Coordinates of N, CA and C in Angstrom, one line a residue:
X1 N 10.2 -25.2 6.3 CA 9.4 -25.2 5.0 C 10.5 -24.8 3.9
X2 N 10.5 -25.7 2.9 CA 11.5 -25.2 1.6 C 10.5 -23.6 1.0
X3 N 11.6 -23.5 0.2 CA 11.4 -22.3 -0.2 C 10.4 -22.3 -1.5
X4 N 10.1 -23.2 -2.0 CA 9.3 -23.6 -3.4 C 8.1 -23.6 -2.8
X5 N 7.8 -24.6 -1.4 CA 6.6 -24.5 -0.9 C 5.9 -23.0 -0.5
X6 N 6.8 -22.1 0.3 CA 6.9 -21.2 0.9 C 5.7 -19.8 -0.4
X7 N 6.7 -20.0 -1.6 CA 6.3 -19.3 -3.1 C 5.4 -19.6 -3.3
X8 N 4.6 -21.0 -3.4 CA 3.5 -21.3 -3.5 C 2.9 -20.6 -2.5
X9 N 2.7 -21.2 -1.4 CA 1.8 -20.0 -0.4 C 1.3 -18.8 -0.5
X10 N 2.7 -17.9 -0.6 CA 2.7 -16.4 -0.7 C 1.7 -16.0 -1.8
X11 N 2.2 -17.3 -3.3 CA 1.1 -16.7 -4.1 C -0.2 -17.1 -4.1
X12 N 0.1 -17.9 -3.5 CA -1.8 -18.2 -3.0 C -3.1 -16.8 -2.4
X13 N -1.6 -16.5 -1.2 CA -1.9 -15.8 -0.5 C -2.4 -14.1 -1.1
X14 N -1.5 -14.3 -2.3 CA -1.6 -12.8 -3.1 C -2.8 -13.1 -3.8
X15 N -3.0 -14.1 -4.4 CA -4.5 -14.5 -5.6 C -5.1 -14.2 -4.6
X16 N -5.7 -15.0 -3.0 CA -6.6 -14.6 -2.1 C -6.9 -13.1 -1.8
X17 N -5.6 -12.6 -2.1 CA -5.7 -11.0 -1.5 C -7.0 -10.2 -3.2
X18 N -6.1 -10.1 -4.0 CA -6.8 -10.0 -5.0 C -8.4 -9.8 -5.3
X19 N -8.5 -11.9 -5.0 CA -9.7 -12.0 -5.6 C -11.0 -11.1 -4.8
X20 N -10.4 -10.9 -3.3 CA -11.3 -10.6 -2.3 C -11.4 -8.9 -2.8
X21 N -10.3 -8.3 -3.1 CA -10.8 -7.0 -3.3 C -10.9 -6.3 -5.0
X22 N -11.1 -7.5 -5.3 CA -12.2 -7.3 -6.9 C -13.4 -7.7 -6.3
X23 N -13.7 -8.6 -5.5 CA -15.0 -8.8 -5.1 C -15.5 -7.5 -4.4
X24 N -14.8 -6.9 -3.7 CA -14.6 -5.9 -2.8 C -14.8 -4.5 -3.5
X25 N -15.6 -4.5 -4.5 CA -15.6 -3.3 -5.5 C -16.0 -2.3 -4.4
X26 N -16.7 -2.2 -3.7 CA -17.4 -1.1 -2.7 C -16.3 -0.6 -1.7
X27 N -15.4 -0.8 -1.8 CA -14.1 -0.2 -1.0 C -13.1 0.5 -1.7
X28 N -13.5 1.4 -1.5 CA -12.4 2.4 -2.3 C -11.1 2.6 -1.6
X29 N -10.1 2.9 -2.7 CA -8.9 2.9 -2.7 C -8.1 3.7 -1.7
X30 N -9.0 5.0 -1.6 CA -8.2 5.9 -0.6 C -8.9 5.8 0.5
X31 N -10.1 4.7 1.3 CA -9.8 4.0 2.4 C -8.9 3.1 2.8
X32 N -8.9 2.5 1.8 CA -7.2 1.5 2.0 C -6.5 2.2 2.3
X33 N -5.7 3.2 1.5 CA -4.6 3.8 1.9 C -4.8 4.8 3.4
X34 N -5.7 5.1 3.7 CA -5.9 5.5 4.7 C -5.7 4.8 6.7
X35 N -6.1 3.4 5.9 CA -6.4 2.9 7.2 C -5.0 1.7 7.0
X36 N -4.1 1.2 6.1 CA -3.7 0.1 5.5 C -1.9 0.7 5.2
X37 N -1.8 2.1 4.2 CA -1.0 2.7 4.0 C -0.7 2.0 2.5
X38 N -1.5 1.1 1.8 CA -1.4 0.8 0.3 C -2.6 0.5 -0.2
X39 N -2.9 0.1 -1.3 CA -4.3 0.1 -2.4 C -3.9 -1.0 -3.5
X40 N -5.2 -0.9 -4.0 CA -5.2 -1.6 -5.2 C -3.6 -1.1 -6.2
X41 N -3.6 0.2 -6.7 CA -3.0 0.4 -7.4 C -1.4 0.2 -7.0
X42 N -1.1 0.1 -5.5 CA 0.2 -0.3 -4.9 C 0.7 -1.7 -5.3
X43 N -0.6 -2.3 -5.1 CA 0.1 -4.3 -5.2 C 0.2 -4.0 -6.7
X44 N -0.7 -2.9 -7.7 CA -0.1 -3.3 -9.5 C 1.6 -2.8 -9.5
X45 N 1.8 -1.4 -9.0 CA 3.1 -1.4 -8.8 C 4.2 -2.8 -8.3
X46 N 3.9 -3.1 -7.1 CA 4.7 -4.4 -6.7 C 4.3 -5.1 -7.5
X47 N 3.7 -5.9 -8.6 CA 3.4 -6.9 -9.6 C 4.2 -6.6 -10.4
X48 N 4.1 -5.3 -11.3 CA 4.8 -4.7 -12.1 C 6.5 -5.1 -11.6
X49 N 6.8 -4.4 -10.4 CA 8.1 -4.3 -10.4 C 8.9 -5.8 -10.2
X50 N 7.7 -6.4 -9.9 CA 8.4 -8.3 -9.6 C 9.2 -8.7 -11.2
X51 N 7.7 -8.5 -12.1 CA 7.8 -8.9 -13.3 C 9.1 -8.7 -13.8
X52 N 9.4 -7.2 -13.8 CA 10.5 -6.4 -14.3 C 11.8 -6.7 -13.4
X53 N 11.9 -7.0 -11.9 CA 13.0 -8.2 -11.9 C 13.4 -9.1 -12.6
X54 N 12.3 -9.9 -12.7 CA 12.8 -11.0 -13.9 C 12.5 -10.9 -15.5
X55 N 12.7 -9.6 -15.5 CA 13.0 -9.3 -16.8 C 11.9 -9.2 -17.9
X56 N 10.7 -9.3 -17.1 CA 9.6 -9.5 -17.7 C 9.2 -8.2 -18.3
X57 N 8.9 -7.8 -19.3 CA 8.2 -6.4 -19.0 C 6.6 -6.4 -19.4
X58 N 6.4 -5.3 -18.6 CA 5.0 -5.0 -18.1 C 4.3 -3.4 -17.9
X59 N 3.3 -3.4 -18.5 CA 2.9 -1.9 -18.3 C 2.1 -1.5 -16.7
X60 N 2.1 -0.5 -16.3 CA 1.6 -0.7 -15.0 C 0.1 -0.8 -15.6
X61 N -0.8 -0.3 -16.9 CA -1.8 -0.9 -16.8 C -2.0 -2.1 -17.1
X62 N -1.3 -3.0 -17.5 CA -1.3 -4.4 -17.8 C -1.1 -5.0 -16.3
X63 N -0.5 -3.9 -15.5 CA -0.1 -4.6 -14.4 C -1.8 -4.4 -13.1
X64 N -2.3 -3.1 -13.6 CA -3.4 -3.1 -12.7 C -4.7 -3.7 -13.3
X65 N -4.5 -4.4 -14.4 CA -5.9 -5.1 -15.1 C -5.8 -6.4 -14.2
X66 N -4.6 -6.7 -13.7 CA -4.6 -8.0 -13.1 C -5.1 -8.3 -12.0
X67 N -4.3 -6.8 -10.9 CA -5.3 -6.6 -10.0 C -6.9 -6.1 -9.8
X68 N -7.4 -5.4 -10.5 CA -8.5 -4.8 -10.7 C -9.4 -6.1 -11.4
X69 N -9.0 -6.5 -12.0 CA -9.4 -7.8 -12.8 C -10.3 -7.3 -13.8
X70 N -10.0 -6.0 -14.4 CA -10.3 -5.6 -15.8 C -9.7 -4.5 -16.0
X71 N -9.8 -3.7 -17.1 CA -9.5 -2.6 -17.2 C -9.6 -1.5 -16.3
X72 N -8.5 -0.8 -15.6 CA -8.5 0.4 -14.6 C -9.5 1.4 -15.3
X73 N -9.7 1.9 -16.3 CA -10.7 3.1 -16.5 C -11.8 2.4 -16.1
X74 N -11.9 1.0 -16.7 CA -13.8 0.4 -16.5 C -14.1 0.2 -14.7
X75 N -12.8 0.1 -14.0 CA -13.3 -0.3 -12.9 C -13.4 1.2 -12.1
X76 N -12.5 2.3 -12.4 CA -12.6 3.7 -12.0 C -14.2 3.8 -12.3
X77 N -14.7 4.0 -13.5 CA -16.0 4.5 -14.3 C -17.3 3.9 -13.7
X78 N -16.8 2.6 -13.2 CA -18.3 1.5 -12.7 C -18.5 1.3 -10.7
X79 N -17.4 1.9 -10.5 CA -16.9 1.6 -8.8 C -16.3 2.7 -8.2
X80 N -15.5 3.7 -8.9 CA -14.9 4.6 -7.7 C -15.7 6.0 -7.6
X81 N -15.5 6.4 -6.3 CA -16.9 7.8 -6.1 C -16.0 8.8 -5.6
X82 N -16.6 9.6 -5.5 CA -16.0 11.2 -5.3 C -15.3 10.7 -3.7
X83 N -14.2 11.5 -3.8 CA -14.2 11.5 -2.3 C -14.0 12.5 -1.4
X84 N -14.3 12.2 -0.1 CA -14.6 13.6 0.9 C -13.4 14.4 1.1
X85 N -13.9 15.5 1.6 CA -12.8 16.0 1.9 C -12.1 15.8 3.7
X86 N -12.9 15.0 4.5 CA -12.4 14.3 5.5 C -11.2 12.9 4.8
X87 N -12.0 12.2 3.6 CA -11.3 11.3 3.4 C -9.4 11.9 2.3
X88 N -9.7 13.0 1.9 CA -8.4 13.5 1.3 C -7.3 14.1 2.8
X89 N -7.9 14.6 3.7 CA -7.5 15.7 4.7 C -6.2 14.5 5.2
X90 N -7.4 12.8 5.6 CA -6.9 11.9 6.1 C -5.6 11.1 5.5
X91 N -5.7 11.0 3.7 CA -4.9 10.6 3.1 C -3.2 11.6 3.1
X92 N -3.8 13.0 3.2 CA -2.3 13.9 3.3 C -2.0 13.7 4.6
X93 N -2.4 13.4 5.7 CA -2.1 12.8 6.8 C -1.3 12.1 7.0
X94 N -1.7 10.7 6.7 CA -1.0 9.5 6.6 C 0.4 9.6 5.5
X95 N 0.4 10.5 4.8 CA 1.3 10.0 3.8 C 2.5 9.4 4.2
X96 N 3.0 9.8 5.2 CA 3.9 9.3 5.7 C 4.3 7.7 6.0
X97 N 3.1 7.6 5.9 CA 3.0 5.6 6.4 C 2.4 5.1 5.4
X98 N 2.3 5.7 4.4 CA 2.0 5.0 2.8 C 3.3 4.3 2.0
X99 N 3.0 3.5 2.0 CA 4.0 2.2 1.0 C 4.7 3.1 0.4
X100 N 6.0 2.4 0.3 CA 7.0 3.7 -0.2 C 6.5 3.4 -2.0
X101 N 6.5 2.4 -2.6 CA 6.0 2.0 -4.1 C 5.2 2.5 -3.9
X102 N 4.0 3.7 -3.3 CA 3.3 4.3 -3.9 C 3.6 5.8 -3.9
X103 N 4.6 6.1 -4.0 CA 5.7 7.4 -4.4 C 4.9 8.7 -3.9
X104 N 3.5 8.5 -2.5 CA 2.9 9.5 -1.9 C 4.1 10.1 -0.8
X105 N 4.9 9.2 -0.1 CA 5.6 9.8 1.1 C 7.2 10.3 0.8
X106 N 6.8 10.6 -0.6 CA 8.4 11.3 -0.6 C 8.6 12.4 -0.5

């Protein structure tokens, strides 16, 4: 497979990821990171930092509107819920195996 085709894929494969967890409003972030070791707001980080390879610049909220597919406070304010204190206990747990871009396991 050339490498052009390959790019295409991947970002296909990233739009797919995306679209499914904007549809996906009922899954909160810190079960991702719980069960996965990254979130929504990890892939805005890796978008962000692609951009800013190529020189692009980008705010991380410009960068999580993309993934969230609107504004991060509207989609906190309309979709994200308290969370337990089983589900916090779980997340200091794992930190260790959380994406290093999400700057939890340092």
């Amino acid at each position: 497979m050339d490498n052009q085709t390959r790019t295409e894929l991947e970002a296909a494969a990233f739009r797919g990821l995306v679209a499914h967890l904007q549809k996906r409003t009922d899954v909160q972030n810190i079960d991702i990171m719980n069960l996965a070791g990254f979130c929504r707001n990890c892939l805005s980080k890796w978008y962000r930092a692609a951009a800013e390879e190529r020189g692009l610049e980008m705010s991380y909220d410009e960068a999580r509107e993309i993934v969230y597919g609107m504004p991060y406070d509207d989609w906190k304010d309309s979709h994200q819920t308290p969370s337990s204190e089983q589900q916090r206990t779980l997340f200091e747990d794992t930190k260790p195996l959380h994406a290093d871009i999400s700057g939890h396991n340092k």
